Short mmCIF file of C-alpha atoms in Angstrom, two decimals:
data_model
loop_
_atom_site.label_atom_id
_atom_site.label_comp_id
_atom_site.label_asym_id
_atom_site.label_seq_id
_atom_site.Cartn_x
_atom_site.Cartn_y
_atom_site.Cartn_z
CA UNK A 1 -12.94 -15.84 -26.74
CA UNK A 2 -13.33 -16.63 -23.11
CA UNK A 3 -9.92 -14.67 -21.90
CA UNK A 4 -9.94 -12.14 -19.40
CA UNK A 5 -9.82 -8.48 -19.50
CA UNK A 6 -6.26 -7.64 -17.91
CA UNK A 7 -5.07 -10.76 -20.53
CA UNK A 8 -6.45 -8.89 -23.78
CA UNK A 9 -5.28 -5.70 -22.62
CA UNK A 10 -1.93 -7.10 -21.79
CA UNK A 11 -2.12 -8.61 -25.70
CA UNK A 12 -3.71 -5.53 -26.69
CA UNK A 13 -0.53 -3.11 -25.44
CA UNK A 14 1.86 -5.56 -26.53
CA UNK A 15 1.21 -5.53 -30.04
CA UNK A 16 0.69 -1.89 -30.50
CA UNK A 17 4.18 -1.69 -28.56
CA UNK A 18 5.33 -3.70 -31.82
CA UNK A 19 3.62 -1.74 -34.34
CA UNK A 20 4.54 1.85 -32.64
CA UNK A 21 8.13 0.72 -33.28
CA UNK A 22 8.06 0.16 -36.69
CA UNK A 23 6.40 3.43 -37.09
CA UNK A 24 9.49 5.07 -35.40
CA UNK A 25 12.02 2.85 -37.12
CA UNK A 26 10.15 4.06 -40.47
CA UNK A 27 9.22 0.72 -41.41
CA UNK A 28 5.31 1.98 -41.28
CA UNK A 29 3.71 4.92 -41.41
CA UNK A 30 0.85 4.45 -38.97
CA UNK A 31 -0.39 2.12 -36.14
CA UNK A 32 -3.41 0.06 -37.09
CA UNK A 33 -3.79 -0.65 -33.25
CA UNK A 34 -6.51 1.77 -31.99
CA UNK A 35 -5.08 3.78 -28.75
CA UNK A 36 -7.97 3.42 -26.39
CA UNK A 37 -9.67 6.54 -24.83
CA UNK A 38 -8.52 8.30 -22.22
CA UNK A 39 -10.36 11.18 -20.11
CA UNK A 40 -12.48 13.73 -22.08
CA UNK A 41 -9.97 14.53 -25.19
CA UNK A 42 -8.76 16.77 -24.03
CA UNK A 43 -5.53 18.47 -25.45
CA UNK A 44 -2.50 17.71 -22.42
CA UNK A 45 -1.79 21.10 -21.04
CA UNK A 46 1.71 22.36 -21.82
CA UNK A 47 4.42 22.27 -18.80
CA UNK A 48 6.82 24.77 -17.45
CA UNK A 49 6.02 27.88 -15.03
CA UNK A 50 5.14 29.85 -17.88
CA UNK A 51 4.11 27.23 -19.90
CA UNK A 52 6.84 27.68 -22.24
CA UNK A 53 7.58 23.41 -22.32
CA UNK A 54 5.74 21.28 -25.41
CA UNK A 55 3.44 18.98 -23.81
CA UNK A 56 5.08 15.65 -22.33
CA UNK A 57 4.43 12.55 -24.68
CA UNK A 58 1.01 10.74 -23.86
CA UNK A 59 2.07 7.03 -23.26
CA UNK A 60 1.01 4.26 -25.35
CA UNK A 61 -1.23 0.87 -24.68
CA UNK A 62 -3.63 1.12 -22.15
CA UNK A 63 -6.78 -0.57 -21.73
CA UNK A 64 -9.41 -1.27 -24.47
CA UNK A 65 -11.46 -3.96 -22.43
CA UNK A 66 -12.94 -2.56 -18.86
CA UNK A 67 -11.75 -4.78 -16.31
CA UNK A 68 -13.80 -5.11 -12.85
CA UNK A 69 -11.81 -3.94 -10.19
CA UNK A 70 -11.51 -6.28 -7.14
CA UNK A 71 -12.04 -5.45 -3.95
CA UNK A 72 -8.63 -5.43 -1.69
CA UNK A 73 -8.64 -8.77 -0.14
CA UNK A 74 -9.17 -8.77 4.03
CA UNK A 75 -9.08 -11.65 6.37
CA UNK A 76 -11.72 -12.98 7.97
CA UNK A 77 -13.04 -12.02 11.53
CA UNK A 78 -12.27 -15.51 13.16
CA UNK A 79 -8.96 -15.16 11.37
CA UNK A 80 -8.16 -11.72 12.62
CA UNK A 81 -9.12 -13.80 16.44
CA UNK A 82 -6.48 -16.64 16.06
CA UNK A 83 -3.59 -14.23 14.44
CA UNK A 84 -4.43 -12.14 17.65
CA UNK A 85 -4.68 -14.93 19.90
CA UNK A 86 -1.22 -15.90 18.89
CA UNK A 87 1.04 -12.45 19.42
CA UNK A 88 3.34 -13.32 22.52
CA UNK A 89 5.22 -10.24 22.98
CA UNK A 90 4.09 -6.26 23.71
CA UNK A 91 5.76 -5.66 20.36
CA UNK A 92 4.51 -7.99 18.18
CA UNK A 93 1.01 -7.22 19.72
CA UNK A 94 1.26 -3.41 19.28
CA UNK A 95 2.08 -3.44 15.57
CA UNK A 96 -0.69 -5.87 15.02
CA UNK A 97 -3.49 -3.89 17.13
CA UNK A 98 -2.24 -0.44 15.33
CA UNK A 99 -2.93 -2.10 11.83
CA UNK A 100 -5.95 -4.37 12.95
CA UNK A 101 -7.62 -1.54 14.83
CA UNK A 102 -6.25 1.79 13.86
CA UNK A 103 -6.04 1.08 10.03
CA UNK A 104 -2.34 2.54 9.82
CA UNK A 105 -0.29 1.46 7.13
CA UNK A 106 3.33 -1.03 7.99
CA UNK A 107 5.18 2.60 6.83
CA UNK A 108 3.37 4.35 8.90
CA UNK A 109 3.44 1.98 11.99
CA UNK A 110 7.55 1.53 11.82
CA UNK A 111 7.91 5.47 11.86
CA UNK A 112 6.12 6.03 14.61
CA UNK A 113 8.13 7.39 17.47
CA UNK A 114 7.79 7.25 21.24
CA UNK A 115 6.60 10.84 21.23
CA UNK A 116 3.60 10.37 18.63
CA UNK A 117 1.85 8.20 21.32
CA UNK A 118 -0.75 10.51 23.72
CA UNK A 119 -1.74 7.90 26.57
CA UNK A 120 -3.99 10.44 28.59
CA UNK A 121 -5.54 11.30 25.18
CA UNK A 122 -6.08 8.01 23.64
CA UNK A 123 -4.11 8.80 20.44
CA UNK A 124 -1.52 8.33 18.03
CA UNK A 125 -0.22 11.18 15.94
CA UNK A 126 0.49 8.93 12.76
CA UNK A 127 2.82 10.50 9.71
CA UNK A 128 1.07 9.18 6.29
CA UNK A 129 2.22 9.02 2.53
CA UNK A 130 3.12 12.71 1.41
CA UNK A 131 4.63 13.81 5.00
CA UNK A 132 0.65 14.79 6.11
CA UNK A 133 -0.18 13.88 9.72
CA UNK A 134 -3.13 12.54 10.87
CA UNK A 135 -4.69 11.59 14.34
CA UNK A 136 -6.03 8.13 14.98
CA UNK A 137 -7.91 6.84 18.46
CA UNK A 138 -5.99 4.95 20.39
CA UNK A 139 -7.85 1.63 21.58
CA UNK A 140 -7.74 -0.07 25.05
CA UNK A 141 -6.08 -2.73 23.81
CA UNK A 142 -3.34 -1.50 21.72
CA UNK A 143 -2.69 1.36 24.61
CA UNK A 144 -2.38 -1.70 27.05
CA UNK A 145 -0.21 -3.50 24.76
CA UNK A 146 2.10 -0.36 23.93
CA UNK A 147 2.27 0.81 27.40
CA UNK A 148 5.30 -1.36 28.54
CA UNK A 149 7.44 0.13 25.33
CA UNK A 150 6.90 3.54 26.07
CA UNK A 151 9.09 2.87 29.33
CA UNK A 152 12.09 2.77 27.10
CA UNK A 153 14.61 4.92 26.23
CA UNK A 154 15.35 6.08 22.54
CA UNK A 155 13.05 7.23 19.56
CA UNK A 156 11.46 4.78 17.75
CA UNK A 157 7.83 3.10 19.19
CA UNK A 158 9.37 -0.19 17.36
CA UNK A 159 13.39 0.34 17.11
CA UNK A 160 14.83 -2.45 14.91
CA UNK A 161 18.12 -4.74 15.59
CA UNK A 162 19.71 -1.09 16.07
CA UNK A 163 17.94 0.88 18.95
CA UNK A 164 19.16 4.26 16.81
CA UNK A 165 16.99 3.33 13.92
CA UNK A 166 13.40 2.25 13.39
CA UNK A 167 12.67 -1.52 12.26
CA UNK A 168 13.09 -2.24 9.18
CA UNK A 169 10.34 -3.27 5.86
CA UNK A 170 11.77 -6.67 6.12
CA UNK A 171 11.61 -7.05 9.55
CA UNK A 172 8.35 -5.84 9.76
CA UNK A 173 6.97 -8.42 7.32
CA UNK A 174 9.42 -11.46 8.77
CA UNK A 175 6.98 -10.47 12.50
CA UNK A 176 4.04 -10.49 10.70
CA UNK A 177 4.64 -13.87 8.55
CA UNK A 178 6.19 -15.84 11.59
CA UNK A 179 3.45 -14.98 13.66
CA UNK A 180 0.88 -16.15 10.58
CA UNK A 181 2.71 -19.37 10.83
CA UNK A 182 2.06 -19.57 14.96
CA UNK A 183 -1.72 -18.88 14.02
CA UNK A 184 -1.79 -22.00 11.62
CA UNK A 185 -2.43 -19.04 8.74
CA UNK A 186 -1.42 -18.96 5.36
CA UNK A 187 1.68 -16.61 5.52
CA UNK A 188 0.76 -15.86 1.98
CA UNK A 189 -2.38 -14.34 2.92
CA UNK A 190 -1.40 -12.58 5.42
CA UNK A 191 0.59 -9.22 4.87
CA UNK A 192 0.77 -5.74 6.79
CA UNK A 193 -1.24 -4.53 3.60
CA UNK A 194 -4.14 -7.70 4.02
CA UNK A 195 -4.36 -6.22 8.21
CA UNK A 196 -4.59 -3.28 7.00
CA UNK A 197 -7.62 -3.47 4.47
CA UNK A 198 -9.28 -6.00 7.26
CA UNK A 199 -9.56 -2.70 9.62
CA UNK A 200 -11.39 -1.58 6.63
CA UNK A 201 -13.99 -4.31 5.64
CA UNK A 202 -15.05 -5.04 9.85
CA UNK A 203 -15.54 -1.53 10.53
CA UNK A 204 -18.06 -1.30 7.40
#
């Protein structure tokens, strides 16, 4: 009495996980766990071009107990100010402005390339989950910020330690947590994801 959703579900999965087993090791011959519901009941389509494949195996567990979804966690707007106030270089203050004000994922901001950057047109041609392009405005102020970077040579918007190749995930995430730490931030709080989902909450 009194747990939480995601913990009965967990306990839930776990011991129907124990008692599918001894169905398959023979030891039972059913599972007195109920499998909870899942879509319509509808019978899973069979696979193959010509559907010549059996059906894949549903998987087991799931959840009996609806659990409220949480909203994605976001930062503050006098937050988003002192993390801002606090970027020294072009660089650092790019990435942050791309995420912060164009919503762009830390993938998508460490792929971007010198040529995906349209000053007279205000834009970024941004490369998203799936290989499908997007365009996203261009502010003043990350144009301002990105405008001494495009003066260099090579591919990559943000190169890493290796001008031939484009900065790396951990990189990326060691700029964003030592600048946290500059901001007097928890760097725990702050992640490329949590910039990303504040771009999100402000502009609703």
């Amino acid at each position: 009495a009194g747990a939480a959703p995601a913990s009965i579900n967990r306990r839930v999965a776990s011991t129907r996980a124990f008692f599918e087993y001894l169905v398959m090791t023979g030891l039972r011959e059913d599972n007195p766990v109920p499998a909870p519901r899942r879509g319509q009941g509808l019978r899973p389509k069979a696979r193959g071009v010509l559907g010549h494949l059996a059906p894949s195996r549903p998987r087991r567990g799931g959840r009996l107990v609806r659990e409220q979804r949480r909203l994605p966690e976001s930062l503050e707007a006098a937050d988003v100010s002192a993390f801002l106030v606090d970027l020294c270089t072009h660089r650092d203050r790019a990435i942050a402005l791309a995420m912060v004000l164009g919503g762009l994922r830390a993938g998508e901001v460490r792929s971007l390339r010198l040529a995906d950057v349209d000053q007279a047109r205000r834009q970024l041609r941004v490369v998203g989950k799936g290989g499908r392009e997007r365009i996203v405005p261009l502010s003043d102020a990350a144009r301002e910020a990105a405008a001494p970077l495009l003066a260099a040579s090579g591919r990559w918007l943000f190169p890493g330690r290796d001008p031939r190749q484009a900065m790396t995930r951990q990189g990326f995430a060691l700029v964003v947590k030592q600048v946290a730490l500059a901001a007097g931030l928890d760097p725990a709080r702050v992640s490329p994801h949590v910039l990303r989902h504040s771009f999100a909450s402000h502009l609703l």
